[in-house]
Amino acid sequence: MSILAKLFTRRKRTKSAKIVTLGTSGAGKTTLIRYLETGREVEDTDTTLGIDIRNKGVRVGSWNLSTIDVGGQELYRNALWGLAVTQSDGIIYVIDGTIRADKDQDNFARSKLSFEYMLNIINGRKPILVLVNKQDLKYLNPYSVEEAIEVYQVSSEVRNRPFFVISGSAKFGENIHAGMEWLIDSIEDIKR
Amino acid sequence: MTELQDLRLQAYCPKCKRTSWIEVSMDELDLDVNNRSESRVPIPLTREVSDSGLFKRSLSHGDHILLLEIDKNGTVRKEHVVSLVSSVVENIVTQTVERIIQTAKTPESDGGTMLYASYSTPFRNFFKSVLSILMLNIEDESSFHTQIEHSHIEIFYNRLSIIEGGLEKLREHYKGKRVTSLTIDLGSLEESYVIGVIKDFSLQDSTITIAYNSRNLGRTPTILLNYLIGKGYSNISLFDYATGQGLSNIIEASFENIIR
């Protein structure tokens, strides 16, 4: 085999990583995983009441991704998020963008608490992709990236960790590709 | 004009044996003001008013709903209790039957052997219900047969085998044989005991699902989960069926490897 062919083979070699989706219940974590698995619009999904670890169901470029989907209810957050984060190379934190501080204070407080909980359990420099989800529900005036960064105080909370905030729709896959590319590049940088 | 006041009614829940007060707001009920005489209790008119003149109100009581039928005089005439768990489970039974039929009929499906190790009555009853409904919906009986014994239920449909029974029983029959999915209802079993038993199964590339009831167990069983992760199994799930809804997660996960 020529040197070029060897290089080409090496470049094409499939790499693998584990990603975990976190966020409050109903934020769209399972929907995002289903979209990543199928590349198609996602119908309604069941609430995840526990944890679901799937091996290499998601392909992004030359990467095979295993996914860890964890329920967002407090019961599962306390018992399973830490375990899920330990097992993962990268985190996707899904925010329900339609839960606004000015309209639904209680749910927003829960959502922010959940975000802070996630940051507290992440050790090291695992990349965090924050998806401000449900942009397809325009009539509910979902947060933009700028608004979410401000109300969730992302810049100060995330501190020295690699993070990237996108807005999009897990249901329709809007803007998801850009976020996944960033996540994969960040995981590759850390693994290198 | 006399101002209409909210009706305050006492309701007894036969399920949780407690009495509570409900307020029936005039605005909410859209009273038939034109037909009202000031001397009598206003007649509440809602979409729920039946021919008998009774209207319905519901109260959420955690895992059940108290349904009240109230007459024109504001007296609670009947109380019904609707179990949320039962109605959720009924839906999941139907979904499971549809899933089995769809899977058995899909030409691309390689079929497979799906084991469900159960220790709790609700979980076993769930499978009995699935089987009952399935038998009513099977069109081609030549490719379908079942075996029901005290200790286990077996369903064979085309290339799909679904076996429900105790973990020991399943180990006895499937030791070393390849299974597509293994679902274990933890019930009151010690996780260390389950770890000892499942070592005898051939689970490479299988989907392994741990089902548990957080209300009965009082915690999330992570020892077994950690063991399975540590062993490098590909597809592992842990789902809580305390509310019934988790059964849907469990069934979906167990079918994951059947149709790709």
GROMACS .gro file of C-alpha atoms in nm:
model
  452
    1MET     CA    1   0.000   0.000   0.000
    2SER     CA    2   0.137   0.341  -0.097
    3ILE     CA    3   0.200   0.609   0.164
    4LEU     CA    4  -0.085   0.818   0.022
    5ALA     CA    5  -0.323   0.523   0.039
    6LYS     CA    6  -0.218   0.460   0.398
    7LEU     CA    7  -0.278   0.824   0.485
    8PHE     CA    8  -0.616   0.814   0.313
    9THR     CA    9  -0.711   0.499   0.504
   10ARG     CA   10  -0.606   0.661   0.829
   11ARG     CA   11  -0.807   0.974   0.752
   12LYS     CA   12  -1.113   0.767   0.675
   13ARG     CA   13  -1.086   0.553   0.987
   14THR     CA   14  -1.401   0.573   1.190
   15LYS     CA   15  -1.371   0.731   1.531
   16SER     CA   16  -1.610   0.693   1.817
   17ALA     CA   17  -1.727   0.904   2.107
   18LYS     CA   18  -2.007   0.914   2.360
   19ILE     CA   19  -2.239   1.210   2.396
   20VAL     CA   20  -2.500   1.272   2.661
   21THR     CA   21  -2.811   1.487   2.635
   22LEU     CA   22  -2.918   1.668   2.951
   23GLY     CA   23  -3.189   1.921   3.029
   24THR     CA   24  -3.524   1.949   3.202
   25SER     CA   25  -3.805   1.708   3.128
   26GLY     CA   26  -3.976   1.796   2.800
   27ALA     CA   27  -3.688   2.012   2.673
   28GLY     CA   28  -3.638   1.789   2.367
   29LYS     CA   29  -3.345   1.561   2.456
   30THR     CA   30  -3.497   1.239   2.319
   31THR     CA   31  -3.629   1.425   2.014
   32LEU     CA   32  -3.276   1.547   1.942
   33ILE     CA   33  -3.135   1.196   1.964
   34ARG     CA   34  -3.407   1.059   1.738
   35TYR     CA   35  -3.333   1.334   1.486
   36LEU     CA   36  -2.961   1.255   1.499
   37GLU     CA   37  -3.036   0.884   1.447
   38THR     CA   38  -3.277   0.925   1.158
   39GLY     CA   39  -3.212   1.269   1.005
   40ARG     CA   40  -3.586   1.308   0.970
   41GLU     CA   41  -3.857   1.516   1.139
   42VAL     CA   42  -3.941   1.358   1.473
   43GLU     CA   43  -4.292   1.275   1.584
   44ASP     CA   44  -4.381   1.297   1.952
   45THR     CA   45  -4.157   1.095   2.181
   46ASP     CA   46  -4.232   0.936   2.518
   47THR     CA   47  -4.099   1.096   2.831
   48THR     CA   48  -3.773   0.924   2.930
   49LEU     CA   49  -3.816   0.784   3.278
   50GLY     CA   50  -3.461   0.670   3.343
   51ILE     CA   51  -3.157   0.635   3.120
   52ASP     CA   52  -3.109   0.497   2.768
   53ILE     CA   53  -2.760   0.419   2.641
   54ARG     CA   54  -2.735   0.333   2.274
   55ASN     CA   55  -2.424   0.231   2.091
   56LYS     CA   56  -2.323   0.408   1.771
   57GLY     CA   57  -2.667   0.490   1.641
   58VAL     CA   58  -2.553   0.834   1.528
   59ARG     CA   59  -2.306   0.909   1.252
   60VAL     CA   60  -2.152   1.254   1.211
   61GLY     CA   61  -1.883   1.269   0.942
   62SER     CA   62  -1.633   0.996   1.020
   63TRP     CA   63  -1.755   0.969   1.377
   64ASN     CA   64  -1.981   0.704   1.524
   65LEU     CA   65  -2.151   0.839   1.830
   66SER     CA   66  -2.299   0.647   2.117
   67THR     CA   67  -2.574   0.840   2.287
   68ILE     CA   68  -2.684   0.861   2.646
   69ASP     CA   69  -3.033   0.998   2.701
   70VAL     CA   70  -3.130   1.070   3.061
   71GLY     CA   71  -3.462   1.174   3.208
   72GLY     CA   72  -3.479   1.537   3.318
   73GLN     CA   73  -3.698   1.490   3.626
   74GLU     CA   74  -3.532   1.566   3.957
   75LEU     CA   75  -3.540   1.199   4.061
   76TYR     CA   76  -3.335   1.089   3.760
   77ARG     CA   77  -3.123   1.403   3.756
   78ASN     CA   78  -2.997   1.335   4.106
   79ALA     CA   79  -2.942   0.963   4.050
   80LEU     CA   80  -2.825   0.939   3.691
   81TRP     CA   81  -2.685   1.261   3.547
   82GLY     CA   82  -2.351   1.225   3.724
   83LEU     CA   83  -2.312   0.869   3.600
   84ALA     CA   84  -2.405   0.973   3.246
   85VAL     CA   85  -2.160   1.263   3.242
   86THR     CA   86  -1.877   1.039   3.367
   87GLN     CA   87  -1.939   0.806   3.073
   88SER     CA   88  -1.948   1.078   2.809
   89ASP     CA   89  -1.696   1.269   2.598
   90GLY     CA   90  -1.925   1.562   2.529
   91ILE     CA   91  -2.248   1.710   2.660
   92ILE     CA   92  -2.548   1.851   2.478
   93TYR     CA   93  -2.755   2.058   2.716
   94VAL     CA   94  -3.104   2.118   2.578
   95ILE     CA   95  -3.294   2.424   2.696
   96ASP     CA   96  -3.664   2.460   2.624
   97GLY     CA   97  -3.641   2.806   2.468
   98THR     CA   98  -4.012   2.868   2.511
   99ILE     CA   99  -3.983   2.870   2.891
  100ARG     CA  100  -3.925   3.239   2.948
  101ALA     CA  101  -3.840   3.412   3.275
  102ASP     CA  102  -4.088   3.690   3.201
  103LYS     CA  103  -4.381   3.453   3.139
  104ASP     CA  104  -4.326   3.141   3.344
  105GLN     CA  105  -4.109   3.219   3.644
  106ASP     CA  106  -4.145   2.883   3.822
  107ASN     CA  107  -4.056   2.671   3.522
  108PHE     CA  108  -3.777   2.908   3.428
  109ALA     CA  109  -3.633   2.882   3.781
  110ARG     CA  110  -3.642   2.503   3.752
  111SER     CA  111  -3.476   2.518   3.412
  112LYS     CA  112  -3.198   2.746   3.539
  113LEU     CA  113  -3.145   2.527   3.846
  114SER     CA  114  -3.110   2.227   3.620
  115PHE     CA  115  -2.855   2.411   3.404
  116GLU     CA  116  -2.650   2.504   3.712
  117TYR     CA  117  -2.674   2.144   3.837
  118MET     CA  118  -2.527   2.023   3.509
  119LEU     CA  119  -2.233   2.263   3.536
  120ASN     CA  120  -2.163   2.152   3.891
  121ILE     CA  121  -2.130   1.785   3.801
  122ILE     CA  122  -1.902   1.831   3.501
  123ASN     CA  123  -1.539   1.789   3.586
  124GLY     CA  124  -1.256   1.861   3.347
  125ARG     CA  125  -1.289   2.017   3.009
  126LYS     CA  126  -1.570   1.824   2.846
  127PRO     CA  127  -1.725   2.036   2.570
  128ILE     CA  128  -2.080   2.158   2.630
  129LEU     CA  129  -2.311   2.230   2.339
  130VAL     CA  130  -2.612   2.429   2.457
  131LEU     CA  131  -2.916   2.401   2.230
  132VAL     CA  132  -3.183   2.666   2.280
  133ASN     CA  133  -3.455   2.442   2.146
  134LYS     CA  134  -3.808   2.476   2.008
  135GLN     CA  135  -3.734   2.763   1.769
  136ASP     CA  136  -4.007   2.617   1.547
  137LEU     CA  137  -4.267   2.731   1.803
  138LYS     CA  138  -4.245   3.095   1.694
  139TYR     CA  139  -4.579   3.187   1.849
  140LEU     CA  140  -4.432   3.111   2.192
  141ASN     CA  141  -4.151   3.358   2.127
  142PRO     CA  142  -3.859   3.127   2.216
  143TYR     CA  143  -3.537   3.276   2.347
  144SER     CA  144  -3.270   3.366   2.094
  145VAL     CA  145  -2.908   3.267   2.157
  146GLU     CA  146  -2.828   3.614   2.291
  147GLU     CA  147  -3.127   3.615   2.526
  148ALA     CA  148  -3.051   3.265   2.654
  149ILE     CA  149  -2.686   3.354   2.720
  150GLU     CA  150  -2.804   3.652   2.922
  151VAL     CA  151  -3.083   3.491   3.128
  152TYR     CA  152  -2.894   3.168   3.195
  153GLN     CA  153  -2.577   3.370   3.260
  154VAL     CA  154  -2.397   3.121   3.040
  155SER     CA  155  -2.074   3.320   3.000
  156SER     CA  156  -2.010   3.352   3.371
  157GLU     CA  157  -2.146   3.009   3.463
  158VAL     CA  158  -1.958   2.806   3.206
  159ARG     CA  159  -1.629   2.978   3.294
  160ASN     CA  160  -1.327   2.804   3.143
  161ARG     CA  161  -1.507   2.514   2.981
  162PRO     CA  162  -1.537   2.485   2.603
  163PHE     CA  163  -1.897   2.570   2.518
  164PHE     CA  164  -2.108   2.674   2.223
  165VAL     CA  165  -2.464   2.800   2.225
  166ILE     CA  166  -2.695   2.750   1.928
  167SER     CA  167  -3.065   2.802   1.874
  168GLY     CA  168  -3.256   2.550   1.671
  169SER     CA  169  -3.524   2.287   1.651
  170ALA     CA  170  -3.453   1.926   1.746
  171LYS     CA  171  -3.786   1.823   1.594
  172PHE     CA  172  -3.698   1.952   1.248
  173GLY     CA  173  -3.319   1.939   1.277
  174GLU     CA  174  -3.286   2.314   1.228
  175ASN     CA  175  -2.928   2.428   1.297
  176ILE     CA  176  -2.839   2.097   1.461
  177HIS     CA  177  -2.568   2.009   1.211
  178ALA     CA  178  -2.358   2.318   1.294
  179GLY     CA  179  -2.378   2.240   1.663
  180MET     CA  180  -2.277   1.877   1.614
  181GLU     CA  181  -1.978   1.975   1.403
  182TRP     CA  182  -1.857   2.204   1.680
  183LEU     CA  183  -1.908   1.930   1.939
  184ILE     CA  184  -1.718   1.671   1.736
  185ASP     CA  185  -1.430   1.911   1.666
  186SER     CA  186  -1.410   1.993   2.037
  187ILE     CA  187  -1.413   1.626   2.138
  188GLU     CA  188  -1.140   1.557   1.882
  189ASP     CA  189  -0.928   1.844   2.018
  190ILE     CA  190  -0.954   1.706   2.369
  191LYS     CA  191  -0.888   1.346   2.266
  192ARG     CA  192  -0.586   1.446   2.058
  193MET     CA  193  -7.932   4.221   4.055
  194THR     CA  194  -7.806   3.955   4.293
  195GLU     CA  195  -7.440   3.869   4.250
  196LEU     CA  196  -7.376   3.505   4.176
  197GLN     CA  197  -7.155   3.331   4.430
  198ASP     CA  198  -6.930   3.031   4.368
  199LEU     CA  199  -7.070   2.698   4.476
  200ARG     CA  200  -6.863   2.525   4.744
  201LEU     CA  201  -6.911   2.150   4.739
  202GLN     CA  202  -6.779   1.869   4.953
  203ALA     CA  203  -6.640   1.566   4.770
  204TYR     CA  204  -6.537   1.231   4.912
  205CYS     CA  205  -6.274   1.021   4.739
  206PRO     CA  206  -6.338   0.649   4.797
  207LYS     CA  207  -5.985   0.563   4.679
  208CYS     CA  208  -5.778   0.777   4.915
  209LYS     CA  209  -6.056   0.804   5.177
  210ARG     CA  210  -6.037   1.177   5.211
  211THR     CA  211  -6.282   1.458   5.186
  212SER     CA  212  -6.203   1.775   4.999
  213TRP     CA  213  -6.384   2.091   4.903
  214ILE     CA  214  -6.425   2.208   4.549
  215GLU     CA  215  -6.542   2.544   4.429
  216VAL     CA  216  -6.754   2.558   4.118
  217SER     CA  217  -6.712   2.903   3.974
  218MET     CA  218  -7.006   3.069   3.808
  219ASP     CA  219  -6.795   3.212   3.528
  220GLU     CA  220  -6.627   2.883   3.471
  221LEU     CA  221  -6.956   2.700   3.451
  222ASP     CA  222  -7.122   2.945   3.217
  223LEU     CA  223  -7.449   2.950   3.405
  224ASP     CA  224  -7.779   2.961   3.230
  225VAL     CA  225  -7.846   3.303   3.377
  226ASN     CA  226  -8.154   3.370   3.167
  227ASN     CA  227  -8.338   3.071   3.308
  228ARG     CA  228  -8.229   3.138   3.662
  229SER     CA  229  -8.464   3.247   3.932
  230GLU     CA  230  -8.303   3.423   4.223
  231SER     CA  231  -8.454   3.186   4.475
  232ARG     CA  232  -8.282   2.872   4.355
  233VAL     CA  233  -7.932   2.751   4.306
  234PRO     CA  234  -7.815   2.846   3.959
  235ILE     CA  235  -7.794   2.567   3.707
  236PRO     CA  236  -7.441   2.519   3.590
  237LEU     CA  237  -7.416   2.454   3.219
  238THR     CA  238  -7.097   2.311   3.079
  239ARG     CA  239  -7.011   2.096   2.785
  240GLU     CA  240  -7.015   1.806   3.027
  241VAL     CA  241  -7.384   1.844   3.117
  242SER     CA  242  -7.561   1.520   3.039
  243ASP     CA  243  -7.925   1.460   2.956
  244SER     CA  244  -7.987   1.382   3.319
  245GLY     CA  245  -7.874   1.732   3.408
  246LEU     CA  246  -7.568   1.608   3.590
  247PHE     CA  247  -7.241   1.779   3.509
  248LYS     CA  248  -6.893   1.646   3.569
  249ARG     CA  249  -6.592   1.785   3.749
  250SER     CA  250  -6.260   1.613   3.791
  251LEU     CA  251  -6.001   1.640   4.066
  252SER     CA  252  -5.646   1.517   4.029
  253HIS     CA  253  -5.540   1.297   4.321
  254GLY     CA  254  -5.189   1.192   4.220
  255ASP     CA  255  -5.212   0.848   4.061
  256HIS     CA  256  -5.589   0.869   4.013
  257ILE     CA  257  -5.858   1.115   3.918
  258LEU     CA  258  -6.175   1.167   4.117
  259LEU     CA  259  -6.461   1.223   3.877
  260LEU     CA  260  -6.770   1.387   4.030
  261GLU     CA  261  -7.119   1.406   3.892
  262ILE     CA  262  -7.300   1.707   4.032
  263ASP     CA  263  -7.671   1.779   4.000
  264LYS     CA  264  -7.853   2.107   3.945
  265ASN     CA  265  -7.885   2.165   4.318
  266GLY     CA  266  -7.511   2.148   4.365
  267THR     CA  267  -7.518   1.804   4.525
  268VAL     CA  268  -7.249   1.553   4.440
  269ARG     CA  269  -7.451   1.258   4.311
  270LYS     CA  270  -7.178   1.014   4.209
  271GLU     CA  271  -6.805   0.970   4.255
  272HIS     CA  272  -6.592   0.769   4.015
  273VAL     CA  273  -6.225   0.694   4.050
  274VAL     CA  274  -6.021   0.662   3.732
  275SER     CA  275  -5.677   0.513   3.779
  276LEU     CA  276  -5.422   0.699   3.573
  277VAL     CA  277  -5.186   0.404   3.586
  278SER     CA  278  -5.449   0.168   3.444
  279SER     CA  279  -5.539   0.395   3.156
  280VAL     CA  280  -5.173   0.459   3.073
  281VAL     CA  281  -5.101   0.086   3.085
  282GLU     CA  282  -5.400   0.008   2.863
  283ASN     CA  283  -5.260   0.238   2.598
  284ILE     CA  284  -4.918   0.081   2.624
  285VAL     CA  285  -5.065  -0.269   2.594
  286THR     CA  286  -5.224  -0.163   2.265
  287GLN     CA  287  -4.901  -0.002   2.146
  288THR     CA  288  -4.706  -0.315   2.235
  289VAL     CA  289  -4.945  -0.540   2.045
  290GLU     CA  290  -4.916  -0.312   1.741
  291ARG     CA  291  -4.537  -0.319   1.774
  292ILE     CA  292  -4.530  -0.699   1.788
  293ILE     CA  293  -4.757  -0.738   1.485
  294GLN     CA  294  -4.566  -0.476   1.288
  295THR     CA  295  -4.232  -0.638   1.375
  296ALA     CA  296  -4.349  -0.989   1.296
  297LYS     CA  297  -4.479  -0.877   0.957
  298THR     CA  298  -4.180  -0.666   0.855
  299PRO     CA  299  -3.982  -0.854   0.589
  300GLU     CA  300  -3.655  -0.677   0.685
  301SER     CA  301  -3.689  -0.795   1.041
  302ASP     CA  302  -3.451  -1.072   1.133
  303GLY     CA  303  -3.679  -1.151   1.422
  304GLY     CA  304  -3.513  -1.244   1.744
  305THR     CA  305  -3.553  -1.373   2.092
  306MET     CA  306  -3.681  -1.127   2.348
  307LEU     CA  307  -3.671  -1.227   2.711
  308TYR     CA  308  -3.864  -1.050   2.984
  309ALA     CA  309  -3.770  -1.159   3.334
  310SER     CA  310  -4.039  -1.042   3.568
  311TYR     CA  311  -4.099  -1.065   3.939
  312SER     CA  312  -4.383  -0.826   3.999
  313THR     CA  313  -4.752  -0.892   3.943
  314PRO     CA  314  -4.817  -0.569   3.748
  315PHE     CA  315  -4.539  -0.651   3.503
  316ARG     CA  316  -4.664  -1.006   3.455
  317ASN     CA  317  -5.023  -0.886   3.420
  318PHE     CA  318  -4.904  -0.645   3.156
  319PHE     CA  319  -4.777  -0.935   2.946
  320LYS     CA  320  -5.093  -1.135   3.003
  321SER     CA  321  -5.291  -0.838   2.872
  322VAL     CA  322  -5.059  -0.806   2.573
  323LEU     CA  323  -5.107  -1.172   2.493
  324SER     CA  324  -5.487  -1.154   2.526
  325ILE     CA  325  -5.512  -0.858   2.290
  326LEU     CA  326  -5.256  -1.006   2.055
  327MET     CA  327  -5.454  -1.329   2.020
  328LEU     CA  328  -5.760  -1.129   1.917
  329ASN     CA  329  -5.565  -0.946   1.650
  330ILE     CA  330  -5.368  -1.221   1.484
  331GLU     CA  331  -5.478  -1.275   1.123
  332ASP     CA  332  -5.242  -1.552   1.019
  333GLU     CA  333  -5.265  -1.811   1.295
  334SER     CA  334  -5.036  -2.058   1.119
  335SER     CA  335  -4.730  -1.850   1.207
  336PHE     CA  336  -4.838  -1.786   1.562
  337HIS     CA  337  -4.844  -2.000   1.871
  338THR     CA  338  -4.828  -1.947   2.242
  339GLN     CA  339  -4.765  -2.139   2.557
  340ILE     CA  340  -4.893  -2.018   2.889
  341GLU     CA  341  -4.785  -2.187   3.207
  342HIS     CA  342  -4.785  -2.085   3.567
  343SER     CA  343  -4.422  -1.983   3.554
  344HIS     CA  344  -4.395  -1.834   3.209
  345ILE     CA  345  -4.561  -1.707   2.891
  346GLU     CA  346  -4.419  -1.778   2.547
  347ILE     CA  347  -4.527  -1.607   2.226
  348PHE     CA  348  -4.391  -1.720   1.890
  349TYR     CA  349  -4.491  -1.512   1.589
  350ASN     CA  350  -4.304  -1.556   1.261
  351ARG     CA  351  -3.937  -1.516   1.352
  352LEU     CA  352  -4.012  -1.336   1.674
  353SER     CA  353  -4.002  -1.513   2.010
  354ILE     CA  354  -4.115  -1.335   2.323
  355ILE     CA  355  -4.072  -1.514   2.650
  356GLU     CA  356  -4.178  -1.382   2.989
  357GLY     CA  357  -4.086  -1.566   3.307
  358GLY     CA  358  -3.868  -1.567   3.616
  359LEU     CA  359  -3.500  -1.490   3.570
  360GLU     CA  360  -3.394  -1.836   3.688
  361LYS     CA  361  -3.635  -2.002   3.447
  362LEU     CA  362  -3.503  -1.798   3.159
  363ARG     CA  363  -3.144  -1.877   3.255
  364GLU     CA  364  -3.228  -2.246   3.259
  365HIS     CA  365  -3.360  -2.233   2.902
  366TYR     CA  366  -3.139  -1.969   2.741
  367LYS     CA  367  -2.801  -2.023   2.905
  368GLY     CA  368  -2.535  -1.953   2.645
  369LYS     CA  369  -2.790  -1.895   2.368
  370ARG     CA  370  -2.793  -1.567   2.182
  371VAL     CA  371  -3.080  -1.339   2.279
  372THR     CA  372  -3.177  -1.015   2.108
  373SER     CA  373  -3.300  -0.841   2.416
  374LEU     CA  374  -3.316  -0.912   2.786
  375THR     CA  375  -3.544  -0.706   3.005
  376ILE     CA  376  -3.518  -0.759   3.378
  377ASP     CA  377  -3.784  -0.639   3.616
  378LEU     CA  378  -3.578  -0.590   3.927
  379GLY     CA  379  -3.874  -0.615   4.164
  380SER     CA  380  -3.728  -0.684   4.506
  381LEU     CA  381  -3.426  -0.873   4.375
  382GLU     CA  382  -3.082  -0.782   4.499
  383GLU     CA  383  -2.880  -0.627   4.220
  384SER     CA  384  -2.578  -0.842   4.312
  385TYR     CA  385  -2.794  -1.152   4.268
  386VAL     CA  386  -2.902  -1.039   3.920
  387ILE     CA  387  -2.540  -0.972   3.827
  388GLY     CA  388  -2.458  -1.330   3.923
  389VAL     CA  389  -2.739  -1.472   3.712
  390ILE     CA  390  -2.700  -1.269   3.393
  391LYS     CA  391  -2.338  -1.378   3.357
  392ASP     CA  392  -2.477  -1.700   3.211
  393PHE     CA  393  -2.660  -1.526   2.928
  394SER     CA  394  -2.498  -1.453   2.594
  395LEU     CA  395  -2.564  -1.082   2.571
  396GLN     CA  396  -2.307  -0.943   2.329
  397ASP     CA  397  -2.491  -0.701   2.096
  398SER     CA  398  -2.811  -0.753   2.295
  399THR     CA  399  -3.028  -0.479   2.433
  400ILE     CA  400  -3.039  -0.501   2.810
  401THR     CA  401  -3.312  -0.316   2.992
  402ILE     CA  402  -3.354  -0.291   3.366
  403ALA     CA  403  -3.710  -0.216   3.473
  404TYR     CA  404  -3.782  -0.101   3.827
  405ASN     CA  405  -4.049   0.066   4.033
  406SER     CA  406  -3.904   0.366   4.217
  407ARG     CA  407  -4.200   0.374   4.456
  408ASN     CA  408  -4.140   0.020   4.575
  409LEU     CA  409  -3.764   0.029   4.561
  410GLY     CA  410  -3.724   0.378   4.707
  411ARG     CA  411  -3.407   0.440   4.507
  412THR     CA  412  -3.258   0.419   4.160
  413PRO     CA  413  -3.076   0.087   4.112
  414THR     CA  414  -2.742   0.198   3.974
  415ILE     CA  415  -2.522  -0.095   4.086
  416LEU     CA  416  -2.645  -0.323   3.808
  417LEU     CA  417  -2.634  -0.035   3.559
  418ASN     CA  418  -2.272   0.040   3.650
  419TYR     CA  419  -2.184  -0.327   3.617
  420LEU     CA  420  -2.334  -0.346   3.267
  421ILE     CA  421  -2.160  -0.025   3.158
  422GLY     CA  422  -1.832  -0.156   3.297
  423LYS     CA  423  -1.874  -0.479   3.099
  424GLY     CA  424  -1.900  -0.273   2.781
  425TYR     CA  425  -2.245  -0.387   2.672
  426SER     CA  426  -2.367  -0.183   2.376
  427ASN     CA  427  -2.726  -0.096   2.451
  428ILE     CA  428  -2.832  -0.057   2.810
  429SER     CA  429  -3.138   0.112   2.956
  430LEU     CA  430  -3.283   0.158   3.300
  431PHE     CA  431  -3.645   0.267   3.325
  432ASP     CA  432  -3.881   0.339   3.609
  433TYR     CA  433  -4.236   0.210   3.561
  434ALA     CA  434  -4.382   0.350   3.885
  435THR     CA  435  -4.639   0.554   3.695
  436GLY     CA  436  -4.698   0.298   3.424
  437GLN     CA  437  -4.563   0.535   3.159
  438GLY     CA  438  -4.214   0.387   3.188
  439LEU     CA  439  -4.347   0.064   3.038
  440SER     CA  440  -4.354   0.243   2.706
  441ASN     CA  441  -3.980   0.321   2.740
  442ILE     CA  442  -3.914  -0.041   2.835
  443ILE     CA  443  -4.100  -0.188   2.539
  444GLU     CA  444  -3.945   0.057   2.292
  445ALA     CA  445  -3.596  -0.020   2.420
  446SER     CA  446  -3.647  -0.395   2.403
  447PHE     CA  447  -3.757  -0.372   2.039
  448GLU     CA  448  -3.465  -0.149   1.948
  449ASN     CA  449  -3.249  -0.420   1.791
  450ILE     CA  450  -3.529  -0.609   1.621
  451ILE     CA  451  -3.584  -0.369   1.331
  452ARG     CA  452  -3.283  -0.166   1.229
   0.00000   0.00000   0.00000
